[in-house]
Amino acid sequence: MPDATSGGPEVRIATDLMDCTVPGPAGRLTIRRIADPEHRLSAEWAKTSRPAPPAVLQPLIPVPGVVPLGELELIAAMQAPDILVVDSRKADQYAKYTLPGAINLPFTDTDAALEVLGCRRTDDGWDCAKARTVAMFCNGAWCGQSPTAIRRMTEAGFPPDRILYYRNGMQGWLLQGLSVWRPGDSEVFHI
């Protein structure tokens, strides 16, 4: 059956899910998959080899207690009102495009991330008893930005069981033909 929005073949996120909406700063954002069977990843995301270090394969679970996510689990987290989706890439990468509704907490600023996530500074370090649950991602399985942020956050006292980690990152998201978003825009797009 053709996809009514594109005239192409019907492409679903899951068997029972054609699209879904997630909260964005200016309203709801709709996530869909690209329905063009000829679509290919751009050269930027099609690379299979990157200089190491820093680009080395990252573990599925960067810190014991962290919960790994696939795309469907991440989409569910994006729709959950109590989970904050965090792009831990550098600000210039985030500004180009990101996952719909994600906020940017760069891996280079642990203190700012802890504050945004509900931790408070004490004389002894950080109190994260009231911290929010967070779903974190970066560029892909070879990118160390989210794992670095996760390690720094947990070393400071953030509970690992409140961290969800999408290891596939932007590369995995784009490989599945899913919508992306430019912060400040009210619509999503595909690249």
PDB file of C-alpha atoms in Angstrom:
ATOM      1  CA  MET A   1       0.000   0.000   0.000  1.00  0.00           C
ATOM      2  CA  PRO A   2       1.429   3.447  -0.882  1.00  0.00           C
ATOM      3  CA  ASP A   3       2.236   5.980   1.800  1.00  0.00           C
ATOM      4  CA  ALA A   4      -0.406   8.706   1.532  1.00  0.00           C
ATOM      5  CA  THR A   5       2.061  11.456   2.491  1.00  0.00           C
ATOM      6  CA  SER A   6       4.672  10.712  -0.176  1.00  0.00           C
ATOM      7  CA  GLY A   7       3.039   8.643  -2.903  1.00  0.00           C
ATOM      8  CA  GLY A   8       5.803   6.064  -2.351  1.00  0.00           C
ATOM      9  CA  PRO A   9       5.640   2.655  -0.712  1.00  0.00           C
ATOM     10  CA  GLU A  10       4.219   2.412   2.794  1.00  0.00           C
ATOM     11  CA  VAL A  11       7.132   2.493   5.233  1.00  0.00           C
ATOM     12  CA  ARG A  12       6.323   2.092   8.901  1.00  0.00           C
ATOM     13  CA  ILE A  13       8.271   2.646  12.100  1.00  0.00           C
ATOM     14  CA  ALA A  14       6.842  -0.619  13.447  1.00  0.00           C
ATOM     15  CA  THR A  15       4.141  -3.039  12.277  1.00  0.00           C
ATOM     16  CA  ASP A  16       1.452  -1.079  14.090  1.00  0.00           C
ATOM     17  CA  LEU A  17       3.092   2.369  13.954  1.00  0.00           C
ATOM     18  CA  MET A  18       3.135   4.553  10.825  1.00  0.00           C
ATOM     19  CA  ASP A  19       4.304   7.696  12.635  1.00  0.00           C
ATOM     20  CA  CYS A  20       4.336   9.185  16.105  1.00  0.00           C
ATOM     21  CA  THR A  21       4.477  12.582  17.737  1.00  0.00           C
ATOM     22  CA  VAL A  22       6.881  13.785  20.390  1.00  0.00           C
ATOM     23  CA  PRO A  23       6.960  17.056  22.343  1.00  0.00           C
ATOM     24  CA  GLY A  24       9.060  19.914  21.000  1.00  0.00           C
ATOM     25  CA  PRO A  25       9.594  23.384  22.442  1.00  0.00           C
ATOM     26  CA  ALA A  26       7.035  24.938  20.063  1.00  0.00           C
ATOM     27  CA  GLY A  27       4.531  22.059  19.916  1.00  0.00           C
ATOM     28  CA  ARG A  28       4.302  18.471  18.752  1.00  0.00           C
ATOM     29  CA  LEU A  29       6.794  17.049  16.207  1.00  0.00           C
ATOM     30  CA  THR A  30       5.856  14.082  14.008  1.00  0.00           C
ATOM     31  CA  ILE A  31       8.420  11.343  13.365  1.00  0.00           C
ATOM     32  CA  ARG A  32       8.144   9.311  10.149  1.00  0.00           C
ATOM     33  CA  ARG A  33      10.442   7.131   8.067  1.00  0.00           C
ATOM     34  CA  ILE A  34      11.505   8.065   4.543  1.00  0.00           C
ATOM     35  CA  ALA A  35       9.276   6.299   2.000  1.00  0.00           C
ATOM     36  CA  ASP A  36      11.766   6.598  -0.886  1.00  0.00           C
ATOM     37  CA  PRO A  37      13.326   3.197  -1.691  1.00  0.00           C
ATOM     38  CA  GLU A  38      16.160   4.988  -3.579  1.00  0.00           C
ATOM     39  CA  HIS A  39      17.178   7.170  -0.619  1.00  0.00           C
ATOM     40  CA  ARG A  40      20.794   6.789   0.582  1.00  0.00           C
ATOM     41  CA  LEU A  41      22.669   8.158   3.566  1.00  0.00           C
ATOM     42  CA  SER A  42      24.749  11.239   2.866  1.00  0.00           C
ATOM     43  CA  ALA A  43      28.519  10.741   2.642  1.00  0.00           C
ATOM     44  CA  GLU A  44      28.904  12.244   6.124  1.00  0.00           C
ATOM     45  CA  TRP A  45      26.977   9.335   7.675  1.00  0.00           C
ATOM     46  CA  ALA A  46      27.986   6.569   5.267  1.00  0.00           C
ATOM     47  CA  LYS A  47      31.594   6.391   6.510  1.00  0.00           C
ATOM     48  CA  THR A  48      32.509   3.015   7.956  1.00  0.00           C
ATOM     49  CA  SER A  49      35.993   3.926   9.178  1.00  0.00           C
ATOM     50  CA  ARG A  50      37.033   6.895  11.270  1.00  0.00           C
ATOM     51  CA  PRO A  51      40.426   7.693  12.818  1.00  0.00           C
ATOM     52  CA  ALA A  52      40.985   6.197  16.255  1.00  0.00           C
ATOM     53  CA  PRO A  53      41.195   7.535  18.786  1.00  0.00           C
ATOM     54  CA  PRO A  54      38.747   9.193  19.312  1.00  0.00           C
ATOM     55  CA  ALA A  55      36.402   7.184  17.055  1.00  0.00           C
ATOM     56  CA  VAL A  56      36.425   3.668  18.489  1.00  0.00           C
ATOM     57  CA  LEU A  57      33.479   1.336  19.018  1.00  0.00           C
ATOM     58  CA  GLN A  58      31.680   2.090  22.265  1.00  0.00           C
ATOM     59  CA  PRO A  59      30.237  -0.497  24.646  1.00  0.00           C
ATOM     60  CA  LEU A  60      26.502  -1.101  24.615  1.00  0.00           C
ATOM     61  CA  ILE A  61      26.454  -0.286  28.337  1.00  0.00           C
ATOM     62  CA  PRO A  62      29.087   2.384  29.126  1.00  0.00           C
ATOM     63  CA  VAL A  63      28.525   2.178  32.908  1.00  0.00           C
ATOM     64  CA  PRO A  64      26.891  -0.693  34.828  1.00  0.00           C
ATOM     65  CA  GLY A  65      23.221   0.091  35.473  1.00  0.00           C
ATOM     66  CA  VAL A  66      22.712   2.200  32.327  1.00  0.00           C
ATOM     67  CA  VAL A  67      19.882   0.896  30.122  1.00  0.00           C
ATOM     68  CA  PRO A  68      20.646   0.490  26.389  1.00  0.00           C
ATOM     69  CA  LEU A  69      17.986   1.477  23.838  1.00  0.00           C
ATOM     70  CA  GLY A  70      17.138   0.558  20.275  1.00  0.00           C
ATOM     71  CA  GLU A  71      15.103   2.833  18.019  1.00  0.00           C
ATOM     72  CA  LEU A  72      11.669   1.650  19.197  1.00  0.00           C
ATOM     73  CA  GLU A  73      12.616   1.997  22.863  1.00  0.00           C
ATOM     74  CA  LEU A  74      14.040   5.457  22.174  1.00  0.00           C
ATOM     75  CA  ILE A  75      10.830   6.535  20.419  1.00  0.00           C
ATOM     76  CA  ALA A  76       8.853   5.367  23.465  1.00  0.00           C
ATOM     77  CA  ALA A  77      11.221   7.364  25.704  1.00  0.00           C
ATOM     78  CA  MET A  78      10.799  10.425  23.464  1.00  0.00           C
ATOM     79  CA  GLN A  79       7.039  10.234  24.027  1.00  0.00           C
ATOM     80  CA  ALA A  80       7.301   9.790  27.814  1.00  0.00           C
ATOM     81  CA  PRO A  81       6.722  13.057  29.697  1.00  0.00           C
ATOM     82  CA  ASP A  82       9.121  12.098  32.494  1.00  0.00           C
ATOM     83  CA  ILE A  83      12.143  11.375  30.260  1.00  0.00           C
ATOM     84  CA  LEU A  84      14.390  14.098  28.883  1.00  0.00           C
ATOM     85  CA  VAL A  85      16.058  13.289  25.534  1.00  0.00           C
ATOM     86  CA  VAL A  86      19.603  14.674  25.466  1.00  0.00           C
ATOM     87  CA  ASP A  87      21.928  15.158  22.519  1.00  0.00           C
ATOM     88  CA  SER A  88      25.374  15.165  24.124  1.00  0.00           C
ATOM     89  CA  ARG A  89      27.192  16.220  20.942  1.00  0.00           C
ATOM     90  CA  LYS A  90      28.908  19.574  20.595  1.00  0.00           C
ATOM     91  CA  ALA A  91      26.617  22.591  20.153  1.00  0.00           C
ATOM     92  CA  ASP A  92      27.530  23.127  16.480  1.00  0.00           C
ATOM     93  CA  GLN A  93      26.552  19.524  15.638  1.00  0.00           C
ATOM     94  CA  TYR A  94      23.270  19.867  17.539  1.00  0.00           C
ATOM     95  CA  ALA A  95      22.436  23.143  15.781  1.00  0.00           C
ATOM     96  CA  LYS A  96      22.548  21.482  12.312  1.00  0.00           C
ATOM     97  CA  TYR A  97      19.936  18.856  13.231  1.00  0.00           C
ATOM     98  CA  THR A  98      19.125  16.424  15.993  1.00  0.00           C
ATOM     99  CA  LEU A  99      16.444  13.993  17.097  1.00  0.00           C
ATOM    100  CA  PRO A 100      13.016  15.637  17.303  1.00  0.00           C
ATOM    101  CA  GLY A 101      12.561  17.451  20.616  1.00  0.00           C
ATOM    102  CA  ALA A 102      16.059  16.711  21.996  1.00  0.00           C
ATOM    103  CA  ILE A 103      17.874  19.277  24.099  1.00  0.00           C
ATOM    104  CA  ASN A 104      21.623  19.833  23.943  1.00  0.00           C
ATOM    105  CA  LEU A 105      23.814  19.142  26.958  1.00  0.00           C
ATOM    106  CA  PRO A 106      27.312  18.881  25.449  1.00  0.00           C
ATOM    107  CA  PHE A 107      29.551  16.164  26.877  1.00  0.00           C
ATOM    108  CA  THR A 108      32.133  18.844  27.672  1.00  0.00           C
ATOM    109  CA  ASP A 109      30.034  20.510  30.418  1.00  0.00           C
ATOM    110  CA  THR A 110      29.128  17.964  33.109  1.00  0.00           C
ATOM    111  CA  ASP A 111      28.203  20.574  35.720  1.00  0.00           C
ATOM    112  CA  ALA A 112      25.648  22.262  33.436  1.00  0.00           C
ATOM    113  CA  ALA A 113      24.164  18.875  32.507  1.00  0.00           C
ATOM    114  CA  LEU A 114      23.792  17.864  36.150  1.00  0.00           C
ATOM    115  CA  GLU A 115      22.033  21.139  36.979  1.00  0.00           C
ATOM    116  CA  VAL A 116      19.596  20.852  34.055  1.00  0.00           C
ATOM    117  CA  LEU A 117      18.837  17.244  35.006  1.00  0.00           C
ATOM    118  CA  GLY A 118      17.823  18.200  38.558  1.00  0.00           C
ATOM    119  CA  CYS A 119      20.968  17.612  40.575  1.00  0.00           C
ATOM    120  CA  ARG A 120      22.057  20.247  43.041  1.00  0.00           C
ATOM    121  CA  ARG A 121      25.534  21.140  44.127  1.00  0.00           C
ATOM    122  CA  THR A 122      26.393  20.475  47.765  1.00  0.00           C
ATOM    123  CA  ASP A 123      29.515  20.955  49.861  1.00  0.00           C
ATOM    124  CA  ASP A 124      30.344  17.288  49.181  1.00  0.00           C
ATOM    125  CA  GLY A 125      29.710  17.306  45.416  1.00  0.00           C
ATOM    126  CA  TRP A 126      26.318  16.662  43.818  1.00  0.00           C
ATOM    127  CA  ASP A 127      22.968  15.522  45.211  1.00  0.00           C
ATOM    128  CA  CYS A 128      21.096  13.768  42.397  1.00  0.00           C
ATOM    129  CA  ALA A 129      18.293  12.238  44.469  1.00  0.00           C
ATOM    130  CA  LYS A 130      15.690  14.191  42.458  1.00  0.00           C
ATOM    131  CA  ALA A 131      17.398  13.871  39.063  1.00  0.00           C
ATOM    132  CA  ARG A 132      15.298  13.303  35.957  1.00  0.00           C
ATOM    133  CA  THR A 133      15.569  10.207  33.818  1.00  0.00           C
ATOM    134  CA  VAL A 134      17.520  10.965  30.656  1.00  0.00           C
ATOM    135  CA  ALA A 135      17.868   9.280  27.247  1.00  0.00           C
ATOM    136  CA  MET A 136      21.291  10.186  25.828  1.00  0.00           C
ATOM    137  CA  PHE A 137      22.809   9.852  22.359  1.00  0.00           C
ATOM    138  CA  CYS A 138      25.598  11.233  20.193  1.00  0.00           C
ATOM    139  CA  ASN A 139      26.816  10.401  16.657  1.00  0.00           C
ATOM    140  CA  GLY A 140      26.825   6.601  16.628  1.00  0.00           C
ATOM    141  CA  ALA A 141      28.388   3.394  17.898  1.00  0.00           C
ATOM    142  CA  TRP A 142      31.884   4.802  17.238  1.00  0.00           C
ATOM    143  CA  CYS A 143      31.284   8.142  19.019  1.00  0.00           C
ATOM    144  CA  GLY A 144      32.546   8.601  22.559  1.00  0.00           C
ATOM    145  CA  GLN A 145      30.685  11.807  23.431  1.00  0.00           C
ATOM    146  CA  SER A 146      27.682  10.245  25.224  1.00  0.00           C
ATOM    147  CA  PRO A 147      29.758   7.533  26.937  1.00  0.00           C
ATOM    148  CA  THR A 148      32.127  10.246  28.195  1.00  0.00           C
ATOM    149  CA  ALA A 149      29.194  12.309  29.501  1.00  0.00           C
ATOM    150  CA  ILE A 150      27.646   9.231  31.117  1.00  0.00           C
ATOM    151  CA  ARG A 151      30.890   8.298  32.883  1.00  0.00           C
ATOM    152  CA  ARG A 152      31.427  11.854  34.136  1.00  0.00           C
ATOM    153  CA  MET A 153      27.818  12.187  35.319  1.00  0.00           C
ATOM    154  CA  THR A 154      27.826   8.890  37.217  1.00  0.00           C
ATOM    155  CA  GLU A 155      31.238   9.662  38.763  1.00  0.00           C
ATOM    156  CA  ALA A 156      29.674  12.903  40.061  1.00  0.00           C
ATOM    157  CA  GLY A 157      26.782  10.969  41.625  1.00  0.00           C
ATOM    158  CA  PHE A 158      24.104  10.724  38.918  1.00  0.00           C
ATOM    159  CA  PRO A 159      22.214   7.409  39.295  1.00  0.00           C
ATOM    160  CA  PRO A 160      23.100   5.107  36.367  1.00  0.00           C
ATOM    161  CA  ASP A 161      19.631   3.536  36.437  1.00  0.00           C
ATOM    162  CA  ARG A 162      18.202   6.928  35.381  1.00  0.00           C
ATOM    163  CA  ILE A 163      20.282   6.925  32.203  1.00  0.00           C
ATOM    164  CA  LEU A 164      19.025   5.392  28.962  1.00  0.00           C
ATOM    165  CA  TYR A 165      21.678   5.161  26.232  1.00  0.00           C
ATOM    166  CA  TYR A 166      20.963   5.096  22.496  1.00  0.00           C
ATOM    167  CA  ARG A 167      24.344   3.835  21.236  1.00  0.00           C
ATOM    168  CA  ASN A 168      23.296   3.895  17.548  1.00  0.00           C
ATOM    169  CA  GLY A 169      23.096   7.689  17.742  1.00  0.00           C
ATOM    170  CA  MET A 170      22.490   9.952  14.767  1.00  0.00           C
ATOM    171  CA  GLN A 171      24.018   7.467  12.319  1.00  0.00           C
ATOM    172  CA  GLY A 172      21.657   4.682  13.404  1.00  0.00           C
ATOM    173  CA  TRP A 173      18.654   7.029  13.441  1.00  0.00           C
ATOM    174  CA  LEU A 174      19.398   8.231   9.919  1.00  0.00           C
ATOM    175  CA  LEU A 175      20.066   4.681   8.712  1.00  0.00           C
ATOM    176  CA  GLN A 176      16.469   3.875   9.625  1.00  0.00           C
ATOM    177  CA  GLY A 177      15.219   6.854   7.585  1.00  0.00           C
ATOM    178  CA  LEU A 178      13.734   8.618  10.606  1.00  0.00           C
ATOM    179  CA  SER A 179      12.876  12.318  10.830  1.00  0.00           C
ATOM    180  CA  VAL A 180      15.328  14.850  12.241  1.00  0.00           C
ATOM    181  CA  TRP A 181      14.753  18.331  13.599  1.00  0.00           C
ATOM    182  CA  ARG A 182      16.611  21.643  13.627  1.00  0.00           C
ATOM    183  CA  PRO A 183      16.354  23.298  17.049  1.00  0.00           C
ATOM    184  CA  GLY A 184      13.987  26.235  16.851  1.00  0.00           C
ATOM    185  CA  ASP A 185      12.019  24.853  13.882  1.00  0.00           C
ATOM    186  CA  SER A 186       8.405  23.779  14.208  1.00  0.00           C
ATOM    187  CA  GLU A 187       8.688  20.969  11.627  1.00  0.00           C
ATOM    188  CA  VAL A 188      10.841  17.879  11.149  1.00  0.00           C
ATOM    189  CA  PHE A 189      12.620  16.887   7.929  1.00  0.00           C
ATOM    190  CA  HIS A 190      14.639  14.051   6.362  1.00  0.00           C
ATOM    191  CA  ILE A 191      18.216  14.177   5.145  1.00  0.00           C
TER     192      ILE A 191
END
